[in-house]
């Protein structure tokens, strides 16, 4: 299961990878170990087969001797099986635009045993860090780039317009300028930002003070927990499946429950993470940014119901795929790998969605959405160590360019 988790992160980032031979180094003994590259389709078939086998093997009668050091689910076989089936659902939907037959076969199998799928936030896969030899990886990035980051304009405006309580969980209000005390997103387009006027190097008056940025208690925190997959994602995937007519479940009910689960999840995640401690970096964080009042993390039921009734959020079958995609976008706020993968699969947000894709304009030139990077290029170390296999595979997959689409990315 962990092997598949890691493999699907890598294959969704780069495309084809060595997989079928990648774990056979011992077989080569004194020979150079140069595993061949497998196509994305081949890797996905292998991963889905592995997960199906794992799901069948994980029973309450399983030998639990090897689970005594389980940092994720403390040896709970039931939760491991629910995670396995949630991953199967995720991967099936990832390929559903290019291999609907395989996707629906997997979906049917998973949904036929709904009791073995995530059923509450207690089933979420959350990494908990000790802050010393196991640190939250966003911590090191935050110390370098916190003063250069803020919430995007279209993202924050949508949360404001719909009254989404996740807004105050994710972001601070602006602290300087005419919008001080309000939630304000930074324009994505460089042409719409006066960075020279707003960013003063060496000063606490960085341009983010004029915009809403994430709470430093969540970013400057080596122990802040992060998640890989949660119940809300699974509910929203099931809503999409139902809306497409691939199951008999109620798409609207699943959509609403997905939003409720996401709000509850983030409320609990931040409530758990904030007291774990803040590592201050005075060069990029000022006192006014550092502390998140835990009382603001409580979300009243009335707020949730008001959000579900907001015109842009209330379930509408005519635009349901857009709405589900947007809620996945919000739900993956702290899960950037999955946020990007789901964006590439669904093409949401886009120029016609609500909220709409925010055009990127630099020096008067608009970057088309089609030119957003679609993959990472292979690292130089791979060219150096597995040259022949990599170069041969590039002839099959296409140029080693950020613009080469992945197999499942059809939008």
Coordinates of C-alpha atoms in Angstrom, one line a residue:
X1 CA 0.0 0.0 0.0
X2 CA 2.8 2.4 0.9
X3 CA 4.7 1.4 -2.3
X4 CA 1.6 2.3 -4.3
X5 CA 1.2 5.6 -2.5
X6 CA 4.8 6.6 -3.3
X7 CA 4.6 5.3 -6.9
X8 CA 1.4 7.2 -7.7
X9 CA 2.9 10.5 -6.4
X10 CA 5.9 10.0 -8.7
X11 CA 4.0 8.7 -11.8
X12 CA 1.5 11.6 -11.5
X13 CA 4.4 14.1 -11.3
X14 CA 6.7 12.8 -14.1
X15 CA 4.8 10.3 -16.2
X16 CA 6.3 6.9 -16.9
X17 CA 8.8 5.5 -14.3
X18 CA 10.7 2.3 -13.7
X19 CA 8.3 0.2 -11.8
X20 CA 8.1 -3.5 -12.8
X21 CA 11.9 -3.8 -12.5
X22 CA 12.5 -1.0 -9.9
X23 CA 12.4 -3.4 -6.9
X24 CA 14.6 -6.1 -8.4
X25 CA 18.1 -4.7 -7.6
X26 CA 19.1 -7.9 -5.9
X27 CA 18.5 -9.9 -9.1
X28 CA 21.2 -7.9 -10.9
X29 CA 23.8 -8.7 -8.2
X30 CA 27.2 -7.6 -9.8
X31 CA 25.6 -6.1 -12.9
X32 CA 24.6 -2.5 -13.3
X33 CA 21.0 -2.0 -12.2
X34 CA 19.3 -0.2 -15.0
X35 CA 15.5 -0.9 -14.7
X36 CA 13.4 -0.3 -17.8
X37 CA 10.7 2.4 -17.8
X38 CA 7.0 1.4 -17.7
X39 CA 4.4 3.5 -19.3
X40 CA 1.9 5.4 -17.1
X41 CA -0.8 3.0 -18.1
X42 CA 1.3 0.0 -17.2
X43 CA 2.1 1.5 -13.8
X44 CA -1.6 2.3 -13.1
X45 CA -2.7 -1.3 -14.0
X46 CA 0.0 -2.6 -11.7
X47 CA -0.9 -0.3 -8.8
X48 CA -4.6 -1.1 -9.1
X49 CA -3.8 -4.8 -9.1
X50 CA -1.6 -4.4 -6.0
X51 CA -4.3 -2.5 -4.1
X52 CA -7.0 -5.1 -5.0
X53 CA -4.7 -7.8 -3.7
X54 CA -4.0 -5.8 -0.5
X55 CA -7.7 -5.2 0.1
X56 CA -8.4 -9.0 -0.2
X57 CA -5.5 -9.8 2.1
X58 CA -6.4 -7.3 4.8
X59 CA -8.9 -9.0 7.1
X60 CA -9.5 -8.9 10.8
X61 CA -7.9 -12.4 10.9
X62 CA -4.7 -11.0 9.4
X63 CA -1.5 -11.6 11.3
X64 CA -0.9 -8.2 13.1
X65 CA 2.5 -9.0 14.5
X66 CA 4.1 -6.6 11.9
X67 CA 1.8 -3.8 12.8
X68 CA 3.2 -3.0 16.2
X69 CA 5.2 0.0 14.9
X70 CA 2.4 1.3 12.7
X71 CA 2.6 5.2 12.8
X72 CA -0.5 5.7 10.8
X73 CA -3.3 3.5 12.1
X74 CA -1.8 1.9 15.1
X75 CA -2.3 -1.6 13.7
X76 CA -6.0 -1.1 12.9
X77 CA -6.6 -3.5 10.0
X78 CA -10.0 -2.1 9.3
X79 CA -8.7 1.4 8.7
X80 CA -5.9 0.1 6.5
X81 CA -8.5 -1.6 4.4
X82 CA -10.6 1.5 4.2
X83 CA -7.5 3.5 3.1
X84 CA -6.7 0.8 0.4
X85 CA -10.2 1.1 -1.1
X86 CA -10.1 4.9 -0.9
X87 CA -6.9 4.8 -2.9
X88 CA -8.5 2.4 -5.4
X89 CA -11.3 4.9 -5.9
X90 CA -8.9 7.8 -6.3
X91 CA -6.8 6.0 -8.9
X92 CA -9.9 4.7 -10.8
X93 CA -11.3 8.2 -11.1
X94 CA -7.9 9.5 -12.2
X95 CA -7.9 7.2 -15.3
X96 CA -11.7 7.4 -15.9
X97 CA -11.3 9.8 -18.8
X98 CA -9.0 7.5 -20.7
X99 CA -10.0 4.0 -19.6
X100 CA -13.6 4.1 -18.4
X101 CA -14.0 0.3 -18.5
X102 CA -11.2 -0.4 -16.1
X103 CA -12.2 2.6 -13.9
X104 CA -15.8 1.5 -13.6
X105 CA -14.8 -2.1 -12.9
X106 CA -12.7 -0.9 -9.9
X107 CA -15.4 1.5 -8.8
X108 CA -18.1 -1.2 -8.9
X109 CA -16.0 -3.5 -6.8
X110 CA -15.2 -0.8 -4.2
X111 CA -18.8 0.4 -3.9
X112 CA -20.1 -3.1 -3.7
X113 CA -18.5 -3.2 -0.2
X114 CA -19.2 0.3 1.0
X115 CA -18.6 -0.7 4.6
X116 CA -14.9 -1.2 3.7
X117 CA -14.5 2.4 2.5
X118 CA -13.8 5.5 4.5
X119 CA -16.9 6.3 6.6
X120 CA -15.8 9.2 8.8
X121 CA -12.9 11.6 9.5
X122 CA -11.5 9.0 11.9
X123 CA -10.4 7.1 8.8
X124 CA -8.3 9.9 7.3
X125 CA -4.6 9.3 6.6
X126 CA -2.9 12.0 8.5
X127 CA 0.9 12.4 9.0
X128 CA 1.8 13.5 12.5
X129 CA 5.3 14.9 12.9
X130 CA 7.5 14.9 16.1
X131 CA 9.2 18.2 15.1
X132 CA 12.7 16.9 15.5
X133 CA 13.9 14.1 13.3
X134 CA 10.5 14.0 11.5
X135 CA 9.5 17.5 10.6
X136 CA 6.6 18.9 8.5
X137 CA 8.2 19.4 5.1
X138 CA 6.3 22.7 4.6
X139 CA 8.2 24.1 7.5
X140 CA 11.5 24.5 5.6
X141 CA 9.7 26.0 2.6
X142 CA 7.8 28.4 4.7
X143 CA 11.0 29.8 6.3
X144 CA 12.2 30.7 2.8
X145 CA 9.1 31.8 1.0
X146 CA 6.5 32.9 3.6
X147 CA 7.0 36.6 2.9
X148 CA 6.3 35.9 -0.8
X149 CA 3.1 34.0 -0.5
X150 CA -0.5 34.8 0.0
X151 CA -3.9 33.4 -0.8
X152 CA -4.9 33.7 -4.5
X153 CA -7.5 36.3 -5.4
X154 CA -10.1 33.9 -7.0
X155 CA -9.7 31.4 -4.2
X156 CA -10.2 33.9 -1.4
X157 CA -13.0 35.8 -3.2
X158 CA -15.0 32.6 -3.6
X159 CA -14.6 31.7 0.0
X160 CA -15.7 35.2 1.0
X161 CA -18.7 35.3 -1.4
X162 CA -20.0 32.0 -0.3
X163 CA -19.4 32.6 3.4
X164 CA -17.2 29.5 3.7
X165 CA -16.0 29.1 7.3
X166 CA -12.8 27.5 6.0
X167 CA -11.7 31.0 5.0
X168 CA -10.9 32.0 8.6
X169 CA -9.3 28.6 9.2
X170 CA -6.9 28.9 6.3
X171 CA -6.1 32.6 6.3
X172 CA -5.5 35.8 8.2
X173 CA -7.0 39.1 7.2
X174 CA -4.8 41.8 5.6
X175 CA -3.0 43.8 8.3
X176 CA -1.9 46.9 6.4
X177 CA -3.3 49.3 3.7
X178 CA -6.9 50.2 2.9
X179 CA -8.0 46.6 3.2
X180 CA -6.6 46.0 6.7
X181 CA -9.0 43.7 8.6
X182 CA -10.5 42.2 5.4
X183 CA -9.8 39.0 3.6
X184 CA -8.0 40.0 0.4
X185 CA -6.4 37.6 -2.2
X186 CA -3.3 38.5 -4.1
X187 CA -3.8 38.7 -7.9
X188 CA -2.2 35.9 -9.7
X189 CA -1.1 38.2 -12.6
X190 CA 2.1 40.1 -12.0
X191 CA 0.6 42.9 -14.0
X192 CA -2.1 43.3 -11.4
X193 CA 0.3 43.6 -8.5
X194 CA 2.4 46.6 -7.6
X195 CA 5.1 44.5 -6.0
X196 CA 7.7 47.3 -6.0
X197 CA 5.5 49.5 -3.8
X198 CA 4.3 46.7 -1.6
X199 CA 7.4 44.7 -0.9
X200 CA 10.3 46.4 0.9
X201 CA 13.2 44.0 1.3
X202 CA 14.6 43.9 4.8
X203 CA 11.4 45.3 6.3
X204 CA 8.4 43.7 8.0
X205 CA 6.3 45.7 5.6
X206 CA 6.3 42.9 3.0
X207 CA 3.6 42.8 0.4
X208 CA 1.7 40.0 2.1
X209 CA 0.7 42.4 4.8
X210 CA -1.6 43.9 2.3
X211 CA -3.1 40.5 1.5
X212 CA -4.4 37.4 3.4
X213 CA -1.8 34.8 4.0
X214 CA -1.9 31.5 5.8
X215 CA -1.6 31.5 9.6
X216 CA 2.0 31.3 10.6
X217 CA 1.0 28.8 13.4
X218 CA 0.2 26.3 10.6
X219 CA 3.2 27.1 8.4
X220 CA 6.0 27.9 10.9
X221 CA 5.3 24.7 12.8
X222 CA 7.5 21.6 12.5
X223 CA 4.8 19.5 14.1
X224 CA 1.8 20.6 12.2
X225 CA 0.0 17.5 10.9
X226 CA -0.7 17.0 7.2
X227 CA -3.0 14.6 5.3
X228 CA -2.6 12.4 2.2
X229 CA -6.3 11.4 1.7
X230 CA -9.4 12.2 3.7
X231 CA -13.0 11.2 4.0
X232 CA -14.2 14.4 2.2
X233 CA -12.2 13.5 -0.9
X234 CA -13.8 10.0 -1.0
X235 CA -17.3 11.5 -0.6
X236 CA -16.8 14.0 -3.4
X237 CA -15.4 11.3 -5.7
X238 CA -18.5 9.2 -5.0
X239 CA -20.7 12.3 -5.7
X240 CA -19.0 12.6 -9.1
X241 CA -19.4 8.9 -9.8
X242 CA -23.1 9.1 -8.9
X243 CA -23.7 12.2 -11.0
X244 CA -22.2 10.5 -14.0
X245 CA -24.7 7.6 -13.5
X246 CA -22.0 5.1 -12.6
X247 CA -23.7 4.3 -9.3
X248 CA -27.1 4.5 -7.7
X249 CA -26.0 6.7 -4.9
X250 CA -27.4 10.2 -4.3
X251 CA -24.9 12.7 -5.8
X252 CA -26.4 15.7 -4.0
X253 CA -26.3 14.0 -0.6
X254 CA -22.7 12.9 -1.1
X255 CA -21.7 16.3 -2.3
X256 CA -23.2 18.0 0.8
X257 CA -21.7 15.4 3.1
X258 CA -18.3 15.9 1.4
X259 CA -18.4 19.7 2.2
X260 CA -19.5 19.0 5.8
X261 CA -16.7 16.5 6.2
X262 CA -14.1 18.8 4.8
X263 CA -15.1 21.7 7.2
X264 CA -15.1 19.4 10.2
X265 CA -11.7 17.9 9.1
X266 CA -10.0 21.3 8.8
X267 CA -11.5 22.6 12.0
X268 CA -10.1 19.5 13.8
X269 CA -6.7 19.6 11.9
X270 CA -5.9 23.2 12.9
X271 CA -7.2 22.7 16.4
X272 CA -4.8 19.8 16.8
X273 CA -1.9 21.5 15.0
X274 CA -1.9 25.0 16.5
X275 CA -1.0 24.0 20.1
X276 CA 1.8 21.9 19.0
X277 CA 4.2 24.8 18.9
X278 CA 5.5 27.6 16.7
X279 CA 9.1 27.9 15.5
X280 CA 9.5 31.6 15.0
X281 CA 11.6 33.0 12.1
X282 CA 11.8 36.7 12.9
X283 CA 13.1 37.6 9.4
X284 CA 9.8 36.7 7.7
X285 CA 7.1 36.5 10.4
X286 CA 5.9 39.3 12.7
X287 CA 4.0 38.9 15.9
X288 CA 0.7 39.9 14.3
X289 CA 0.9 37.0 12.0
X290 CA 1.9 34.2 14.3
X291 CA -1.1 33.3 16.5
X292 CA -4.3 31.8 15.5
X293 CA -7.0 32.0 18.1
X294 CA -8.3 28.4 18.6
X295 CA -11.8 29.7 19.3
X296 CA -12.1 30.8 15.7
X297 CA -11.8 27.2 14.6
X298 CA -15.2 26.3 16.0
X299 CA -17.8 26.2 13.1
X300 CA -21.4 26.5 14.0
X301 CA -23.9 24.2 12.2
X302 CA -25.7 27.3 11.0
X303 CA -22.6 28.4 9.1
X304 CA -22.3 25.0 7.4
X305 CA -26.0 25.0 6.3
X306 CA -25.7 28.6 5.1
X307 CA -22.7 27.6 2.9
X308 CA -24.6 24.7 1.4
X309 CA -27.5 27.1 0.6
X310 CA -25.2 29.7 -1.0
X311 CA -26.2 30.2 -4.7
X312 CA -22.7 29.2 -6.0
X313 CA -22.6 26.1 -3.7
X314 CA -26.1 24.7 -3.6
X315 CA -26.1 21.5 -5.6
X316 CA -27.2 22.1 -9.2
X317 CA -27.2 19.0 -11.5
X318 CA -26.6 21.3 -14.5
X319 CA -23.2 22.3 -13.2
X320 CA -22.5 19.6 -10.7
X321 CA -19.2 18.5 -12.1
X322 CA -17.9 22.1 -11.8
X323 CA -19.2 22.3 -8.2
X324 CA -17.7 19.0 -7.2
X325 CA -14.4 19.9 -8.8
X326 CA -14.3 23.3 -6.9
X327 CA -15.0 21.6 -3.6
X328 CA -12.1 19.1 -4.3
X329 CA -10.0 22.2 -5.0
X330 CA -10.9 23.7 -1.6
X331 CA -10.6 20.4 0.2
X332 CA -7.0 19.9 -1.0
X333 CA -5.8 23.2 0.2
X334 CA -3.1 21.5 2.3
X335 CA -2.6 18.6 -0.1
X336 CA -0.9 20.3 -3.1
X337 CA 0.0 17.1 -5.0
X338 CA -3.6 15.9 -5.1
X339 CA -4.9 19.4 -5.8
X340 CA -2.7 19.7 -8.9
X341 CA -3.5 16.2 -10.1
X342 CA -7.3 16.7 -9.7
X343 CA -7.0 20.0 -11.4
X344 CA -5.3 18.4 -14.4
X345 CA -7.9 15.6 -14.5
X346 CA -11.0 17.8 -14.2
X347 CA -9.7 21.1 -15.7
X348 CA -11.5 22.9 -12.8
X349 CA -11.3 25.8 -12.2
X350 CA -11.4 27.0 -15.8
X351 CA -12.4 30.2 -17.7
X352 CA -16.1 29.2 -17.5
X353 CA -16.3 27.7 -14.0
X354 CA -17.4 29.3 -10.8
X355 CA -15.0 30.6 -9.6
X356 CA -13.4 31.2 -12.9
X357 CA -9.7 30.6 -13.7
X358 CA -7.8 33.8 -13.0
X359 CA -5.9 34.8 -16.1
X360 CA -2.1 35.2 -15.7
X361 CA -0.8 38.3 -17.4
X362 CA 2.8 39.3 -17.3
X363 CA 4.2 42.3 -19.2
X364 CA 0.9 42.5 -21.2
X365 CA 1.1 38.9 -22.3
X366 CA -1.6 36.4 -21.2
X367 CA -0.5 32.9 -20.3
X368 CA -3.1 30.5 -21.7
X369 CA -4.4 28.0 -19.2
X370 CA -3.3 25.3 -21.7
X371 CA 0.3 26.3 -21.0
X372 CA 0.2 25.7 -17.2
X373 CA 2.9 23.1 -16.5
X374 CA 1.5 19.5 -16.8
X375 CA 4.4 17.5 -15.4
X376 CA 7.9 17.7 -14.0
X377 CA 10.9 17.0 -16.2
X378 CA 13.1 14.0 -15.3
X379 CA 16.0 14.9 -12.9
X380 CA 19.5 15.2 -14.2
X381 CA 20.5 12.3 -11.9
X382 CA 18.2 10.0 -13.9
X383 CA 19.8 11.0 -17.2
X384 CA 23.2 10.3 -15.6
X385 CA 22.4 6.9 -14.1
X386 CA 19.9 5.3 -16.5
X387 CA 20.6 7.2 -19.7
X388 CA 19.7 4.6 -22.3
X389 CA 16.4 3.5 -20.8
X390 CA 15.3 7.0 -20.2
X391 CA 16.1 8.3 -23.6
X392 CA 14.4 5.3 -25.3
X393 CA 11.3 5.9 -23.1
X394 CA 11.1 9.6 -24.0
X395 CA 10.7 8.5 -27.6
X396 CA 7.6 6.7 -26.5
X397 CA 6.1 9.1 -24.0
X398 CA 7.0 12.3 -25.8
X399 CA 9.4 15.2 -25.2
X400 CA 10.7 15.6 -21.6
X401 CA 8.9 18.9 -21.3
X402 CA 6.6 20.5 -18.8
X403 CA 4.0 20.7 -21.6
X404 CA 3.9 17.0 -22.4
X405 CA 0.5 15.7 -21.1
X406 CA 0.3 12.7 -18.9
X407 CA -1.6 9.7 -20.2
X408 CA -4.7 10.4 -18.0
X409 CA -4.7 14.1 -18.5
X410 CA -7.2 14.7 -21.3
X411 CA -8.4 18.2 -20.4

